[in-house]
Every structure is written in structure tokens, then in C-alpha cells.
Short mmCIF file of C-alpha atoms in Angstrom, two decimals:
data_model
loop_
_atom_site.label_atom_id
_atom_site.label_comp_id
_atom_site.label_asym_id
_atom_site.label_seq_id
_atom_site.Cartn_x
_atom_site.Cartn_y
_atom_site.Cartn_z
CA MET A 1 101.76 84.29 123.16
CA ASP A 2 103.23 81.18 121.96
CA SER A 3 106.78 81.37 122.54
CA GLU A 4 107.78 78.72 120.96
CA ALA A 5 105.38 79.08 117.40
CA LEU A 6 106.91 82.02 117.56
CA ARG A 7 110.70 80.79 117.41
CA LYS A 8 109.63 78.22 114.89
CA TYR A 9 108.37 80.47 112.24
CA SER A 10 110.55 83.07 112.51
CA ALA A 11 113.25 80.26 112.20
CA LEU A 12 112.05 79.77 109.33
CA HIS A 13 111.84 83.66 108.05
CA PRO A 14 115.14 84.13 109.08
CA LYS A 15 116.33 88.43 108.84
CA PRO A 16 119.82 88.32 106.11
CA ALA A 17 122.33 89.73 108.36
CA GLY A 18 123.44 93.17 108.75
CA LEU A 19 120.25 94.33 106.88
CA THR A 20 118.22 97.08 108.16
CA LEU A 21 115.41 98.92 106.92
CA GLN A 22 112.76 101.88 107.66
CA TYR A 23 109.03 101.94 107.74
CA GLY A 24 108.33 104.98 105.58
CA THR A 25 105.64 107.03 103.97
CA ALA A 26 105.23 103.97 102.08
CA GLY A 27 105.74 101.72 104.46
CA PHE A 28 109.22 99.01 103.89
CA ARG A 29 110.20 98.56 99.92
CA THR A 30 113.82 96.52 99.11
CA ARG A 31 114.48 94.32 96.42
CA ALA A 32 111.80 91.23 96.84
CA GLU A 33 114.32 88.43 98.43
CA GLN A 34 114.82 90.59 101.45
CA LEU A 35 111.76 91.22 102.47
CA ASP A 36 110.84 87.46 104.00
CA HIS A 37 110.92 88.25 107.19
CA ILE A 38 109.76 92.05 107.35
CA VAL A 39 106.52 90.89 105.32
CA PHE A 40 105.85 87.34 108.55
CA ARG A 41 106.86 90.10 110.51
CA MET A 42 104.51 92.51 109.74
CA GLY A 43 101.54 89.84 109.78
CA LEU A 44 102.55 90.09 113.84
CA LEU A 45 102.52 93.41 113.42
CA ALA A 46 99.01 93.94 112.57
CA VAL A 47 97.84 91.41 115.04
CA LEU A 48 98.81 93.16 117.51
CA ARG A 49 97.60 96.56 115.72
CA SER A 50 93.85 95.27 115.30
CA LYS A 51 93.90 94.51 119.20
CA ALA A 52 95.30 97.71 120.30
CA VAL A 53 92.62 99.49 118.18
CA THR A 54 90.11 96.35 117.82
CA ALA A 55 89.49 97.11 114.91
CA THR A 56 90.55 95.41 111.20
CA ILE A 57 93.53 96.60 109.87
CA GLY A 58 94.96 96.00 106.43
CA ILE A 59 98.33 95.19 105.02
CA MET A 60 99.21 94.92 101.22
CA VAL A 61 101.73 93.56 99.58
CA THR A 62 103.14 96.30 97.24
CA ALA A 63 106.20 98.35 95.92
CA SER A 64 103.92 100.60 93.23
CA HIS A 65 105.53 101.69 91.00
CA ASN A 66 108.92 100.37 91.71
CA PRO A 67 110.43 97.55 89.01
CA GLU A 68 109.36 94.56 88.99
CA GLU A 69 112.35 93.09 91.37
CA ASP A 70 111.15 94.97 94.11
CA ASN A 71 108.31 94.23 96.61
CA GLY A 72 106.79 95.92 99.83
CA VAL A 73 104.52 95.94 102.60
CA LYS A 74 102.20 98.38 104.40
CA LEU A 75 99.76 98.40 106.52
CA VAL A 76 96.12 100.04 106.92
CA ASP A 77 94.49 101.27 110.09
CA PRO A 78 91.25 101.04 110.68
CA LEU A 79 89.67 104.11 108.51
CA GLY A 80 91.20 102.82 105.71
CA GLU A 81 94.38 105.86 106.40
CA MET A 82 97.59 104.90 106.46
CA LEU A 83 99.07 103.14 110.11
CA HIS A 84 98.97 105.83 112.52
CA PRO A 85 102.66 107.13 113.21
CA SER A 86 103.66 105.67 116.97
CA TRP A 87 103.10 101.91 115.01
CA GLU A 88 105.78 103.00 112.50
CA GLU A 89 108.34 103.10 115.00
CA TYR A 90 107.26 100.04 116.41
CA ALA A 91 106.82 98.59 112.93
CA THR A 92 110.78 99.43 111.91
CA GLN A 93 112.22 98.18 115.72
CA LEU A 94 109.76 94.97 114.75
CA ALA A 95 111.71 94.66 111.37
CA ASN A 96 114.95 95.03 112.69
CA ALA A 97 114.97 93.20 115.68
CA GLU A 98 117.25 90.45 116.06
CA GLN A 99 115.59 86.36 115.95
CA GLU A 100 116.23 85.93 119.55
CA GLU A 101 115.21 89.49 120.64
CA LEU A 102 111.50 89.01 118.81
CA GLU A 103 109.50 88.35 122.19
CA LYS A 104 110.65 91.06 124.07
CA VAL A 105 110.14 93.53 121.23
CA ILE A 106 106.62 91.92 121.16
CA THR A 107 106.28 91.98 125.02
CA GLU A 108 107.63 95.73 124.81
CA ILE A 109 105.17 97.23 122.38
CA CYS A 110 102.50 95.22 124.07
CA GLN A 111 103.06 97.41 126.82
CA LYS A 112 104.01 100.77 125.08
CA ALA A 113 100.28 100.49 123.68
CA ALA A 114 98.30 98.99 125.38
CA VAL A 115 97.64 95.58 123.52
CA ASN A 116 95.50 93.18 125.28
CA LEU A 117 97.07 90.16 123.69
CA ASN A 118 94.14 87.97 124.76
CA LYS A 119 91.76 90.28 122.82
CA ASP A 120 89.99 89.00 119.25
CA ALA A 121 92.35 90.32 116.21
CA SER A 122 91.40 90.50 112.64
CA VAL A 123 93.74 91.14 108.74
CA PHE A 124 92.71 91.75 105.94
CA ILE A 125 95.37 90.63 103.44
CA GLY A 126 95.95 92.05 99.40
CA ARG A 127 99.16 91.91 97.26
CA ASP A 128 99.62 92.92 93.48
CA THR A 129 100.81 91.78 90.53
CA ARG A 130 104.72 91.13 91.15
CA PRO A 131 105.92 87.64 90.69
CA SER A 132 106.45 87.67 94.02
CA SER A 133 104.07 88.64 95.89
CA LYS A 134 102.40 85.52 96.49
CA LYS A 135 104.82 83.77 98.60
CA LEU A 136 105.09 87.18 100.77
CA SER A 137 101.66 87.25 101.39
CA GLN A 138 101.88 84.01 102.73
CA SER A 139 104.54 84.47 104.67
CA VAL A 140 102.25 87.69 106.30
CA ILE A 141 99.52 84.49 106.90
CA ASP A 142 102.71 82.77 109.01
CA GLY A 143 102.91 85.93 111.46
CA ILE A 144 99.41 86.45 111.84
CA GLN A 145 98.72 82.80 112.34
CA VAL A 146 101.90 82.43 115.37
CA LEU A 147 99.53 85.27 117.30
CA GLY A 148 96.51 84.10 116.75
CA GLY A 149 94.18 86.47 114.46
CA GLN A 150 91.91 85.97 112.23
CA TYR A 151 92.54 87.24 108.28
CA HIS A 152 90.36 87.02 105.46
CA ASP A 153 92.84 86.93 101.79
CA TYR A 154 91.77 89.32 99.20
CA GLY A 155 93.92 87.69 96.68
CA LEU A 156 94.61 90.63 93.95
CA VAL A 157 94.12 93.63 94.51
CA THR A 158 94.70 97.40 93.80
CA THR A 159 96.20 99.05 96.87
CA PRO A 160 92.92 101.73 97.43
CA GLN A 161 90.60 98.58 97.37
CA LEU A 162 92.10 97.09 100.02
CA HIS A 163 92.20 100.65 101.65
CA TYR A 164 88.03 100.95 100.71
CA MET A 165 87.40 97.16 102.18
CA VAL A 166 89.02 97.63 105.76
CA CYS A 167 87.09 101.42 106.33
CA CYS A 168 83.96 99.37 104.92
CA GLN A 169 84.46 96.18 107.65
CA ASN A 170 84.88 98.98 110.43
CA THR A 171 81.89 101.48 109.49
CA GLN A 172 80.16 97.81 110.03
CA GLY A 173 78.62 98.34 106.11
CA GLN A 174 78.60 102.02 106.30
CA TYR A 175 81.36 102.99 104.27
CA GLY A 176 80.31 100.51 101.79
CA LYS A 177 80.14 96.71 101.25
CA ALA A 178 83.63 94.66 101.88
CA THR A 179 83.57 93.20 98.76
CA LEU A 180 85.03 93.78 95.32
CA GLU A 181 81.26 93.77 93.88
CA GLY A 182 80.76 96.18 96.14
CA TYR A 183 83.35 98.42 95.37
CA TYR A 184 82.36 97.96 91.80
CA GLU A 185 78.54 98.65 92.73
CA LYS A 186 79.02 101.87 94.39
CA LEU A 187 81.61 103.46 91.84
CA SER A 188 79.08 102.43 89.25
CA LYS A 189 76.27 103.43 90.41
CA ALA A 190 77.58 107.06 91.42
CA PHE A 191 79.19 107.79 88.28
CA MET A 192 76.06 106.12 85.93
CA GLU A 193 73.52 108.40 88.36
CA LEU A 194 76.35 111.60 87.50
CA ILE A 195 76.59 110.68 83.57
CA LYS A 196 72.99 110.82 83.50
CA GLN A 197 72.74 114.39 84.12
CA SER A 198 75.25 115.18 81.77
CA HIS A 199 73.86 116.71 78.33
CA CYS A 200 77.10 116.32 76.53
CA SER A 201 76.80 114.33 73.15
CA GLY A 202 78.84 112.55 70.62
CA GLU A 203 81.55 109.48 70.72
CA SER A 204 84.81 111.03 71.26
CA GLN A 205 84.07 112.23 74.93
CA ARG A 206 84.04 109.05 76.05
CA HIS A 207 87.40 107.33 74.49
CA LEU A 208 89.51 106.60 76.92
CA LYS A 209 93.39 104.82 76.66
CA ILE A 210 94.43 103.31 79.55
CA ASP A 211 98.22 102.53 80.17
CA CYS A 212 98.05 100.18 83.04
CA ALA A 213 101.67 100.28 83.77
CA ASN A 214 101.75 95.94 83.52
CA GLY A 215 100.06 96.23 86.74
CA ILE A 216 96.61 95.45 89.23
CA GLY A 217 94.95 97.87 87.44
CA ALA A 218 94.06 96.32 84.78
CA LEU A 219 92.67 93.15 85.99
CA LYS A 220 90.51 94.91 88.25
CA LEU A 221 89.63 97.36 85.73
CA SER A 222 88.56 94.40 83.46
CA GLU A 223 87.08 92.96 86.22
CA MET A 224 85.10 96.54 86.50
CA LYS A 225 84.19 96.67 82.81
CA PRO A 226 80.39 94.85 82.66
CA TYR A 227 79.62 97.75 84.91
CA PHE A 228 80.27 100.35 83.25
CA PRO A 229 77.47 102.06 81.43
CA GLN A 230 77.65 101.92 77.43
CA GLU A 231 78.40 105.25 76.68
CA VAL A 232 82.43 104.45 78.10
CA LEU A 233 84.33 103.38 75.89
CA ILE A 234 87.55 102.22 78.15
CA HIS A 235 90.25 100.49 76.53
CA ILE A 236 93.10 99.18 77.90
CA TYR A 237 96.94 99.32 77.34
CA ASN A 238 99.55 97.63 79.20
CA ASP A 239 97.50 94.98 80.46
CA GLY A 240 100.47 93.27 82.16
CA THR A 241 100.13 89.82 79.94
CA LYS A 242 103.65 90.52 77.35
CA GLU A 243 105.17 93.28 79.33
CA LYS A 244 107.01 93.30 82.98
CA LEU A 245 105.17 96.04 85.55
CA ASN A 246 106.57 99.89 85.50
CA HIS A 247 108.99 99.06 82.66
CA LEU A 248 108.79 102.22 80.07
CA CYS A 249 105.09 102.72 81.38
CA GLY A 250 102.73 103.59 84.03
CA ALA A 251 102.12 107.31 86.16
CA ASP A 252 105.46 107.16 87.21
CA PHE A 253 107.91 107.27 84.21
CA VAL A 254 104.74 109.38 81.88
CA LYS A 255 105.44 112.21 85.17
CA VAL A 256 108.56 112.01 85.18
CA HIS A 257 109.77 111.35 81.90
CA GLN A 258 107.23 113.85 80.65
CA LYS A 259 107.04 111.60 78.07
CA PRO A 260 103.87 108.69 76.28
CA PRO A 261 104.00 105.67 77.98
CA GLY A 262 105.25 102.27 75.25
CA GLY A 263 102.81 100.38 73.90
CA LEU A 264 99.92 102.60 73.90
CA ASP A 265 99.92 104.55 70.28
CA MET A 266 98.17 107.95 70.47
CA LYS A 267 96.38 109.94 67.88
CA PRO A 268 96.14 113.84 67.83
CA ASN A 269 93.81 114.95 70.65
CA GLU A 270 92.71 111.17 72.42
CA ARG A 271 92.37 111.21 75.62
CA CYS A 272 94.59 109.14 77.75
CA CYS A 273 95.74 108.51 81.16
CA SER A 274 98.39 106.61 83.28
CA PHE A 275 97.95 104.23 86.37
CA ASP A 276 101.29 103.40 88.35
CA GLY A 277 102.19 99.58 89.49
CA ASP A 278 99.07 99.49 92.92
CA ALA A 279 96.49 102.04 90.94
CA ASP A 280 96.58 104.35 93.57
CA ARG A 281 98.27 107.37 90.60
CA ILE A 282 97.12 108.87 87.37
CA VAL A 283 98.17 111.24 85.02
CA TYR A 284 96.46 112.54 81.90
CA PHE A 285 98.30 112.99 79.71
CA TYR A 286 97.26 113.75 75.39
CA LYS A 287 99.11 114.69 71.86
CA ASP A 288 98.02 117.74 69.81
CA THR A 289 97.40 117.89 66.01
CA ALA A 290 101.53 118.81 65.91
CA GLY A 291 102.83 116.67 67.44
CA HIS A 292 103.34 117.66 71.19
CA PHE A 293 103.19 116.03 74.23
CA HIS A 294 101.35 117.36 77.10
CA LEU A 295 101.23 116.42 80.46
CA ILE A 296 97.91 116.60 82.62
CA ASP A 297 99.20 115.85 86.49
CA GLY A 298 98.07 116.17 89.83
CA ASP A 299 97.98 119.73 90.01
CA LYS A 300 95.81 119.91 87.17
CA ILE A 301 93.61 117.11 88.10
CA ALA A 302 93.13 118.91 91.12
CA THR A 303 92.42 122.36 89.26
CA LEU A 304 89.01 120.60 87.78
CA ILE A 305 87.55 118.74 90.35
CA SER A 306 88.10 122.15 92.69
CA ILE A 307 86.36 123.83 89.52
CA PHE A 308 83.73 121.39 89.80
CA LEU A 309 83.24 121.43 93.11
CA LYS A 310 83.57 125.06 93.77
CA GLU A 311 80.19 125.60 91.52
CA LEU A 312 78.18 122.34 93.36
CA LEU A 313 78.86 124.40 96.41
CA ALA A 314 77.71 128.18 95.32
CA LYS A 315 74.83 126.45 94.15
CA VAL A 316 73.60 124.78 97.50
CA LYS A 317 74.60 128.06 98.91
CA GLN A 318 75.89 126.42 102.27
CA ASP A 319 78.64 127.70 104.68
CA PHE A 320 80.49 124.90 103.60
CA LYS A 321 84.60 125.97 104.27
CA MET A 322 86.32 124.39 101.05
CA ALA A 323 90.68 124.16 100.33
CA VAL A 324 93.25 122.68 98.05
CA VAL A 325 96.62 121.08 99.75
CA GLN A 326 99.48 121.15 98.00
CA THR A 327 103.21 120.35 98.44
CA ALA A 328 106.17 122.76 97.54
CA TYR A 329 106.38 121.16 94.23
CA ALA A 330 103.09 121.96 93.18
CA ASN A 331 103.41 124.12 90.19
CA GLY A 332 103.22 128.17 91.39
CA ASN A 333 101.03 128.74 87.85
CA SER A 334 98.25 126.23 90.16
CA THR A 335 98.39 127.54 92.96
CA ARG A 336 97.63 131.31 91.09
CA TYR A 337 95.46 130.01 89.53
CA LEU A 338 93.40 128.86 92.38
CA GLN A 339 93.99 131.30 94.78
CA GLU A 340 93.42 134.56 92.41
CA THR A 341 91.66 133.19 89.37
CA LEU A 342 89.01 130.64 91.56
CA LYS A 343 89.20 132.40 94.83
CA VAL A 344 90.02 129.12 96.72
CA PRO A 345 92.19 128.61 99.41
CA VAL A 346 95.51 126.92 98.86
CA HIS A 347 97.28 125.32 101.84
CA CYS A 348 101.42 124.27 101.38
CA VAL A 349 102.26 121.48 103.56
CA LYS A 350 105.47 118.90 103.74
CA THR A 351 106.06 116.20 100.81
CA GLY A 352 104.37 112.82 101.77
CA VAL A 353 100.41 111.48 101.52
CA LYS A 354 99.74 111.53 104.68
CA HIS A 355 100.51 115.53 105.96
CA LEU A 356 98.46 116.22 103.08
CA HIS A 357 95.20 114.27 104.26
CA HIS A 358 95.96 115.44 107.81
CA LYS A 359 95.20 118.82 106.42
CA ALA A 360 92.76 118.17 104.02
CA GLN A 361 90.70 117.05 106.72
CA GLU A 362 90.49 120.78 108.30
CA PHE A 363 88.34 121.62 106.00
CA ASP A 364 84.49 120.66 105.04
CA VAL A 365 85.45 119.81 101.50
CA GLY A 366 89.39 119.09 101.29
CA VAL A 367 90.63 118.48 97.61
CA TYR A 368 94.74 116.90 97.69
CA PHE A 369 96.60 115.88 95.13
CA GLU A 370 100.62 115.87 94.92
CA ALA A 371 102.19 116.51 91.03
CA ASN A 372 102.01 113.19 90.89
CA GLY A 373 98.83 112.15 90.66
CA HIS A 374 98.31 110.87 93.94
CA GLY A 375 95.22 112.48 95.93
CA THR A 376 91.17 112.39 96.24
CA VAL A 377 88.95 115.02 98.07
CA LEU A 378 87.60 115.19 101.98
CA PHE A 379 84.51 115.41 103.45
CA SER A 380 83.33 116.03 106.69
CA LYS A 381 80.88 114.11 108.46
CA ALA A 382 78.67 117.62 109.70
CA ALA A 383 79.30 118.10 105.07
CA GLU A 384 78.10 114.55 104.03
CA THR A 385 74.85 114.86 106.47
CA LYS A 386 73.73 118.13 105.28
CA ILE A 387 74.37 117.43 101.26
CA ARG A 388 72.68 114.48 101.92
CA GLN A 389 69.61 116.05 103.90
CA LEU A 390 69.41 118.27 101.02
CA VAL A 391 68.96 115.68 98.57
CA LYS A 392 66.00 114.25 100.29
CA GLU A 393 63.89 118.18 101.72
CA GLU A 394 65.05 120.55 99.36
CA LYS A 395 62.03 122.02 97.66
CA ASP A 396 64.58 124.38 95.50
CA ASP A 397 65.17 122.01 91.99
CA GLU A 398 68.39 123.47 91.39
CA LYS A 399 70.06 123.17 94.82
CA ARG A 400 68.33 119.76 95.37
CA GLU A 401 70.50 118.51 91.93
CA ALA A 402 73.33 119.86 93.12
CA ALA A 403 73.08 117.88 96.26
CA LYS A 404 72.18 114.80 94.68
CA MET A 405 76.09 115.98 92.51
CA LEU A 406 77.21 116.20 95.45
CA GLY A 407 75.68 113.07 97.19
CA ASN A 408 77.09 111.34 93.96
CA MET A 409 80.69 112.82 94.20
CA ILE A 410 81.19 111.97 97.86
CA ASP A 411 80.50 108.26 96.66
CA LEU A 412 82.38 108.04 93.88
CA ILE A 413 85.30 109.09 95.26
CA ASN A 414 87.61 106.64 97.84
CA GLN A 415 87.58 108.79 100.12
CA THR A 416 90.59 106.71 102.03
CA VAL A 417 93.41 107.74 99.98
CA GLY A 418 94.34 108.47 96.06
CA ASP A 419 92.48 105.99 93.74
CA ALA A 420 93.48 105.76 89.80
CA VAL A 421 90.08 104.30 89.18
CA SER A 422 87.88 106.56 91.28
CA ASP A 423 89.66 109.17 90.11
CA MET A 424 89.58 108.25 86.24
CA LEU A 425 86.08 107.46 86.68
CA VAL A 426 85.31 111.78 89.21
CA ILE A 427 86.96 113.47 85.50
CA GLU A 428 85.34 111.58 83.13
CA ALA A 429 82.08 112.60 84.61
CA ILE A 430 83.23 116.27 85.42
CA LEU A 431 84.29 116.44 81.58
CA ALA A 432 81.08 114.95 80.60
CA LEU A 433 79.42 117.45 82.51
CA LYS A 434 81.00 120.64 81.72
CA GLY A 435 81.06 119.05 77.88
CA LEU A 436 85.17 119.88 78.07
CA THR A 437 88.09 117.96 75.91
CA VAL A 438 90.93 117.33 77.17
CA GLN A 439 92.69 120.63 75.57
CA GLN A 440 90.05 122.80 77.03
CA TRP A 441 91.29 120.91 80.52
CA ASP A 442 94.90 121.41 79.75
CA ALA A 443 94.17 125.25 78.75
CA LEU A 444 92.82 126.63 82.00
CA TYR A 445 96.35 127.85 82.62
CA ALA A 446 100.32 126.83 81.51
CA ASP A 447 102.05 125.00 84.12
CA LEU A 448 105.79 127.11 84.24
CA PRO A 449 108.77 125.57 83.21
CA ASN A 450 110.17 123.55 86.16
CA ARG A 451 113.17 121.29 86.69
CA LEU A 452 114.04 118.70 89.09
CA LEU A 453 117.49 117.61 90.21
CA LYS A 454 119.27 115.63 92.52
CA VAL A 455 122.60 116.08 93.99
CA GLN A 456 124.63 113.05 96.10
CA VAL A 457 125.71 113.95 100.01
CA ALA A 458 127.71 112.25 102.38
CA ASP A 459 125.19 112.97 105.06
CA ARG A 460 121.24 114.32 104.11
CA ARG A 461 120.77 115.28 107.36
CA VAL A 462 123.20 118.17 107.22
CA ILE A 463 119.58 119.74 105.59
CA ASP A 464 117.05 121.20 107.89
CA THR A 465 113.42 122.75 106.02
CA THR A 466 111.11 124.91 107.55
CA ASP A 467 107.89 126.45 106.12
CA ALA A 468 106.69 123.24 104.41
CA GLU A 469 110.36 122.89 102.98
CA ARG A 470 110.24 125.87 100.58
CA ARG A 471 113.31 127.28 102.84
CA ALA A 472 116.41 125.38 104.32
CA LEU A 473 117.36 126.33 107.77
CA THR A 474 120.77 124.97 107.35
CA PRO A 475 123.47 124.68 106.29
CA PRO A 476 124.07 128.28 107.49
CA GLY A 477 124.76 130.38 104.10
CA LEU A 478 122.64 128.16 101.88
CA GLN A 479 118.55 129.51 102.04
CA GLU A 480 121.06 132.96 101.50
CA LYS A 481 122.67 131.65 98.09
CA ILE A 482 119.28 129.76 96.56
CA ASP A 483 117.18 133.88 97.73
CA ALA A 484 119.82 135.84 95.65
CA LEU A 485 119.85 133.07 92.29
CA VAL A 486 116.04 133.29 92.37
CA LYS A 487 116.49 136.54 92.23
CA LYS A 488 117.54 136.71 88.99
CA TYR A 489 115.11 135.08 87.29
CA LYS A 490 111.28 135.79 86.30
CA LEU A 491 108.38 134.34 88.45
CA SER A 492 110.67 131.57 89.78
CA ARG A 493 111.65 130.10 93.03
CA ALA A 494 113.57 126.99 93.75
CA PHE A 495 113.43 125.01 97.30
CA VAL A 496 115.55 122.05 98.16
CA ARG A 497 114.90 119.12 100.68
CA PRO A 498 116.67 115.86 101.89
CA SER A 499 115.08 112.57 100.27
CA GLY A 500 113.22 110.51 103.19
CA THR A 501 115.00 107.43 101.96
CA GLU A 502 118.85 107.73 100.26
CA ASP A 503 121.30 110.45 100.62
CA VAL A 504 120.51 112.37 98.25
CA VAL A 505 119.42 116.36 98.16
CA ARG A 506 116.08 116.65 96.20
CA ILE A 507 115.95 120.65 94.05
CA TYR A 508 113.64 121.68 92.02
CA ALA A 509 113.05 125.23 90.70
CA GLU A 510 110.91 126.56 88.49
CA ALA A 511 111.13 130.00 86.01
CA ASP A 512 109.86 131.87 83.16
CA THR A 513 111.65 130.03 80.07
CA GLN A 514 113.00 125.89 80.45
CA GLU A 515 116.40 127.60 79.94
CA ASN A 516 116.31 129.51 83.35
CA ALA A 517 114.72 127.37 85.00
CA ASP A 518 117.56 124.86 83.85
CA VAL A 519 120.40 127.19 84.98
CA LEU A 520 118.36 128.39 88.41
CA ALA A 521 118.30 124.38 88.81
CA HIS A 522 121.82 123.81 88.42
CA GLU A 523 123.19 127.01 90.05
CA VAL A 524 120.68 125.88 93.00
CA SER A 525 122.39 122.05 92.67
CA LEU A 526 126.49 123.59 92.97
CA ALA A 527 125.16 125.28 95.86
CA VAL A 528 123.76 122.46 97.41
CA PHE A 529 127.21 120.47 96.36
CA HIS A 530 129.79 123.17 97.60
CA LEU A 531 127.73 124.07 101.12
CA ALA A 532 125.83 120.68 102.23
CA GLY A 533 129.28 117.92 101.45
CA GLY A 534 128.34 117.01 98.33
CA LYS A 535 130.23 113.78 97.54
CA GLY A 536 131.98 112.99 94.06
CA ALA A 537 132.30 115.17 90.85
CA PRO A 538 130.61 118.77 91.31
CA PRO A 539 127.12 118.50 89.06
CA GLN A 540 127.33 119.56 85.68
CA PRO A 541 125.24 121.70 83.46
#
């Protein structure tokens, strides 16, 4: 390690006094002006991680659905998955180390993680369209170069595209070509093959309006347009030329406010969707003839995909294990529909993509989506191999056709991470193949009315949960109180969980009517306020 270069460069990226940040599910996120030292140090860490696992590591500069003034950085592990939890700790240590301790902390990480500094290192870099992203990715490069790593800067890409490139690189091209063209070609080819098998006619089916959150999704969809078949007419809105990133638009805005984004005019029954700022989440929506807004969130996306895959799996007659993975935030009626009507096993895990992804890996076909629209489908190696074999060798026409569709689905889905572009194409293909309108899809089940609230507390750690965050262990008496409140309403449930990032407790309630869901959420928030050390005035209804 060149101590002199490390000292010189870290002085160019000084750490503001008294700032401590923690590496969470989304990496580091904060105001852009506080991030320079962090991204420089994540450049260092990416080199160490690459040397530790002898593979290419990704580093993405983005703050996803946060306001434009924020930015963030996260690392991508060799198969396109999120950074290993043990290394999240190293990231936090390195980010918060004082200038003069930097070399010592690096040496400690090398000892703990058995890093051989003489090995080669390779890092792929990507960034979103925020004004601060270009300069920050330059600081990442400084960090990589100080420790002698090689890098490839992809420039402007969606977060899922960077995950995809890293996976392609480390599977020696088995997963695909590690270029944007490779990504566009693989997805569009699989999509065209699927659409070919559809018998759906009528223009209206194939028009889609897309709100790109004034972010990177607009740029990349425009690049991908030439690869799409003629029948697919995508109309891009909020493309970043006029308005600010994520301002009054994007998947997060639409989901939280339950209303259409600005900058997009909707006619009744038109299919529309929204990406988030870095294009790893998607939600659909439409307006009915009476002018009512309808949101189709991650739960309903998972349901549509599950219906389609279950039908195909039944046709290939293999003993594949399929399951859906949700969090406690999934609407109760989606869980009921999947379990009781579709007869698909549903598993509930703690909030956070890494928990969903991990659980989904236990099945031959694991579908996971968060209600916010982030999700994907994972296929086991064994299932994929068997499906590819059936395509080649199966004599029975129906079985072979179903296997071919499954093979194309495997190619169309970005299995590394939730990907708005890929998920959109999966949904569009399924709707065309099943001849479904957006209203028919929405009508599979009605969401139970629900309400999300948050209560400020002095210390969020007083709340400890169990059963995938659905029950509170502490403070004493809180869960009993919630149980008693829930009993008062039909089809109701409620849970509380501490935020991962701030001293607030999040409350979710659902019931048979919106009025009951609102009252239940309020009553639970009062219980949290009184039993868990609420701050300020008690919550008002």
C-alpha cells in the first residue's frame, strides 16, 4: 500500500468533522455535499473487496428516489447481488475513520477479511443523472487508483444495468455480454420471442405511458427504443429535460400519495407506469371512466407474474418448487389471493430487499416484490438447466412450447436485482399473452384499505420485533395493546417497526374500510407514543 499516495489523496477528499454515517440496505445516502470523502473511501473498499473475492465489484453513485440534492453510493457483489453484510460493517468503519486512521483501518480490514493486497482488482462504476454524480464518480476513481485497482466507468446507467454488467463479467459472459448493447439485445430478443407467441390483437393493448421520474430511466429507455418491436409503443414522460429528479413524480411519489405523477396526462383506462429515480422500482396505474385513480403496486405485479409462471410450470409437468416472498407491508388480500385462490406458498420476511432475495433463493422459482414495486424472480440453476433441456429435447408440443416461454422469461428477467425496464417488459408480455387489460389485472383482488403512519420517538431501539417484524417484543405491553385494538375491526391487522435510518417508528394498519384502517392506525400510533417514548405532541387523528 502506497502510504504517501493514500495520505495525499485522502487529504483531497477530507471528512467533515463530526459526521458519521452508516452503510444500510441502500448503501450510504445523504446530502451530496457531504459525500465526497465517502465515495473516495468506497473506491478504496471496492478494491479491497475485489482482491478478497478475486472478482469484479460494482460501485453505483445514486440516491434512487431521494430528492435531487441528495446522493449516495452502494457496492455490488460479484453475482450482481448486494454487498455481503460483513462488509457493510467494514464500509461503515472506513467511512467514519478519521483521516490519520485511514491506513490503520485498511490494514485491519485486510487482516480480518484475508485480503491479499498483491492481487489484481477490477471495479465497474455507474452513476445516475444527478448534477453531483459526475464529480462524485471521479472521487470513486481516485480511491480505486490509490490502491492500484483497474476500473471501467460505464458512465450514466440505471442501477440494475450496473448489477447486470457485474454479473455478466463474473460469469465469463454466461449471464450475457457486459455492455449496454448486450443488455438491450438480450432483453429485447427474449421479449420479441414471447410476444410472438401471443394471439392478442388490437392496438390499445400495446400503448404504454411511462413516467421516468426525470431520471436515468428516460435516457436508457430512449436508447433501447430501436430494439423494441413495432407493436410496442412506449411514450416517455418526465424525461429530465424540464423538471427536477423525483419531484412530484416517480414510483415512490405515486405509491405514497396514491395519485398520478405530474407531467403525464391520463385518459380513462390508459395503461401507465412509473419508474423511480434509478429505475429499480416500478408501479402501474390507470384512471377509470369515472375518473378514479387505481394503483397497481408490487403485490399485484407479483400476483400477475405468479399466475403466469404457475400455468407454465403446470404445463411442463416438472416437480419445481415455486413460492412468493413478501414483507409485512404486503396487502392482506394479496397474501390471501396467492395462498387461497392460486394455491402458491407465501413466505413473509423482514423488510429490506436483501431478506427477500435471500429467501427467494431457497426455491426453484422464487418471486419476490416489495409493495413499493421493487422485485424480481429467481430461478434455481437446476430449474434453469432442466427448462433449457426441455426446449431442446421435449417431443410433446405443449410441454416444449411452455418450456420455451419459461426460457424466454428467464432471459427477460434481471435476476440480479429489481429492474424497472425488465419488469415492465415482463408485465407487458404477460398482459399481451393472456389478453388482459389493465382493469382485468387490477380486478384480480381488491386491496384492503390501509394506512401508513410514523411516530417520532426519543430512541427507536426501544422497539424490538419478531415474526418478520409482525410482532413487537418490546417495550412491554405494546403488542398486547395492539392485539386488543386489532380485535375491534373486521379483516384488520397492524404492526409497528423501527425505521432503519431515523428515530421514528413506522405503523401499518389495514381493515375492512378506509375509515377503520385510519382509526386503527391512529390508535396504534397513540399506543406507540405512550409506551415507546414518543417525542413532541401526541399524534393527532
